[in-house]
Short mmCIF file of the C-alpha atoms (twelve columns), coordinates in Angstrom:
data_MODEL
# 
_entry.id   MODEL 
# 
loop_
_atom_site.group_PDB 
_atom_site.id 
_atom_site.type_symbol 
_atom_site.label_atom_id 
_atom_site.label_alt_id 
_atom_site.label_comp_id 
_atom_site.label_asym_id 
_atom_site.label_seq_id 
_atom_site.Cartn_x 
_atom_site.Cartn_y 
_atom_site.Cartn_z 
_atom_site.pdbx_PDB_model_num 
ATOM 1  C CA . UNK A 1  24.595  11.792  2.657  1 
ATOM 2  C CA . UNK A 2  24.345  10.860  -0.974 1 
ATOM 3  C CA . UNK A 3  23.256  13.240  -3.757 1 
ATOM 4  C CA . UNK A 4  20.736  10.661  -4.981 1 
ATOM 5  C CA . UNK A 5  17.983  8.557   -3.433 1 
ATOM 6  C CA . UNK A 6  17.529  4.811   -3.545 1 
ATOM 7  C CA . UNK A 7  14.113  3.283   -3.026 1 
ATOM 8  C CA . UNK A 8  12.753  -0.135  -2.173 1 
ATOM 9  C CA . UNK A 9  9.310   -1.237  -3.329 1 
ATOM 10 C CA . UNK A 10 7.082   -3.718  -1.556 1 
ATOM 11 C CA . UNK A 11 3.651   -5.136  -2.389 1 
ATOM 12 C CA . UNK A 12 0.834   -5.171  0.180  1 
ATOM 13 C CA . UNK A 13 -2.873  -5.997  0.102  1 
ATOM 14 C CA . UNK A 14 -5.392  -3.926  2.049  1 
ATOM 15 C CA . UNK A 15 -9.086  -4.592  2.576  1 
ATOM 16 C CA . UNK A 16 -12.163 -2.807  3.885  1 
ATOM 17 C CA . UNK A 17 -15.873 -3.400  4.154  1 
ATOM 18 C CA . UNK A 18 -16.466 0.312   3.502  1 
ATOM 19 C CA . UNK A 19 -14.553 1.442   0.386  1 
ATOM 20 C CA . UNK A 20 -11.506 1.181   -1.853 1 
ATOM 21 C CA . UNK A 21 -10.119 4.333   -0.242 1 
ATOM 22 C CA . UNK A 22 -10.397 2.767   3.211  1 
ATOM 23 C CA . UNK A 23 -8.667  -0.402  1.934  1 
ATOM 24 C CA . UNK A 24 -5.766  1.792   0.753  1 
ATOM 25 C CA . UNK A 25 -5.695  3.628   4.063  1 
ATOM 26 C CA . UNK A 26 -5.759  0.390   6.047  1 
ATOM 27 C CA . UNK A 27 -2.775  -1.005  4.107  1 
ATOM 28 C CA . UNK A 28 -0.777  2.210   4.543  1 
ATOM 29 C CA . UNK A 29 -1.606  2.414   8.277  1 
ATOM 30 C CA . UNK A 30 -0.408  -1.150  8.895  1 
ATOM 31 C CA . UNK A 31 2.775   -0.604  6.883  1 
ATOM 32 C CA . UNK A 32 3.483   2.630   8.730  1 
ATOM 33 C CA . UNK A 33 3.792   0.641   11.958 1 
ATOM 34 C CA . UNK A 34 7.020   -1.018  10.751 1 
ATOM 35 C CA . UNK A 35 8.180   0.669   7.544  1 
ATOM 36 C CA . UNK A 36 9.790   4.094   7.706  1 
ATOM 37 C CA . UNK A 37 10.340  6.665   4.980  1 
ATOM 38 C CA . UNK A 38 7.284   5.664   2.906  1 
ATOM 39 C CA . UNK A 39 7.118   8.052   -0.029 1 
ATOM 40 C CA . UNK A 40 4.546   6.868   -2.610 1 
ATOM 41 C CA . UNK A 41 2.102   4.127   -3.552 1 
ATOM 42 C CA . UNK A 42 0.398   2.815   -6.665 1 
ATOM 43 C CA . UNK A 43 -2.728  0.665   -6.828 1 
ATOM 44 C CA . UNK A 44 -1.998  -2.292  -9.086 1 
ATOM 45 C CA . UNK A 45 -5.161  -4.376  -8.570 1 
ATOM 46 C CA . UNK A 46 -8.659  -3.754  -7.337 1 
ATOM 47 C CA . UNK A 47 -11.080 -6.532  -6.505 1 
ATOM 48 C CA . UNK A 48 -13.775 -7.453  -4.024 1 
ATOM 49 C CA . UNK A 49 -15.653 -10.227 -2.318 1 
ATOM 50 C CA . UNK A 50 -19.359 -10.784 -3.028 1 
ATOM 51 C CA . UNK A 51 -21.722 -11.797 -0.221 1 
ATOM 52 C CA . UNK A 52 -25.399 -12.454 -1.033 1 
ATOM 53 C CA . UNK A 53 -25.168 -10.489 -4.281 1 
ATOM 54 C CA . UNK A 54 -23.597 -7.383  -2.673 1 
ATOM 55 C CA . UNK A 55 -20.110 -6.140  -1.904 1 
ATOM 56 C CA . UNK A 56 -18.793 -7.985  1.167  1 
ATOM 57 C CA . UNK A 57 -15.460 -6.157  1.163  1 
ATOM 58 C CA . UNK A 58 -13.094 -4.316  -1.128 1 
ATOM 59 C CA . UNK A 59 -9.510  -5.444  -1.651 1 
ATOM 60 C CA . UNK A 60 -6.621  -3.520  -3.256 1 
ATOM 61 C CA . UNK A 61 -3.070  -4.489  -4.031 1 
ATOM 62 C CA . UNK A 62 -0.566  -1.656  -3.554 1 
ATOM 63 C CA . UNK A 63 3.061   -1.181  -4.401 1 
ATOM 64 C CA . UNK A 64 4.554   1.046   -1.725 1 
ATOM 65 C CA . UNK A 65 7.877   2.792   -2.244 1 
ATOM 66 C CA . UNK A 66 10.128  3.922   0.569  1 
ATOM 67 C CA . UNK A 67 13.485  5.610   0.607  1 
ATOM 68 C CA . UNK A 68 16.468  3.651   1.905  1 
ATOM 69 C CA . UNK A 69 17.537  5.592   4.976  1 
ATOM 70 C CA . UNK A 70 21.233  5.807   4.114  1 
ATOM 71 C CA . UNK A 71 20.719  7.002   0.531  1 
# 
């Protein structure tokens, strides 16, 4: 085992009809199905879709960092 950690960063987009927080949670839940060792995230963009003058859904772009298993 190394005395340092190496990370990889990916970009994902999550959405929700309920809230920005749910959009973040949805993106992380989907990533957790296939990506191991997730360690942190940052929201880089926030936007939404308008339907009939109201929020149709929220959308967030996340950068998710995960540790390389062998580092």
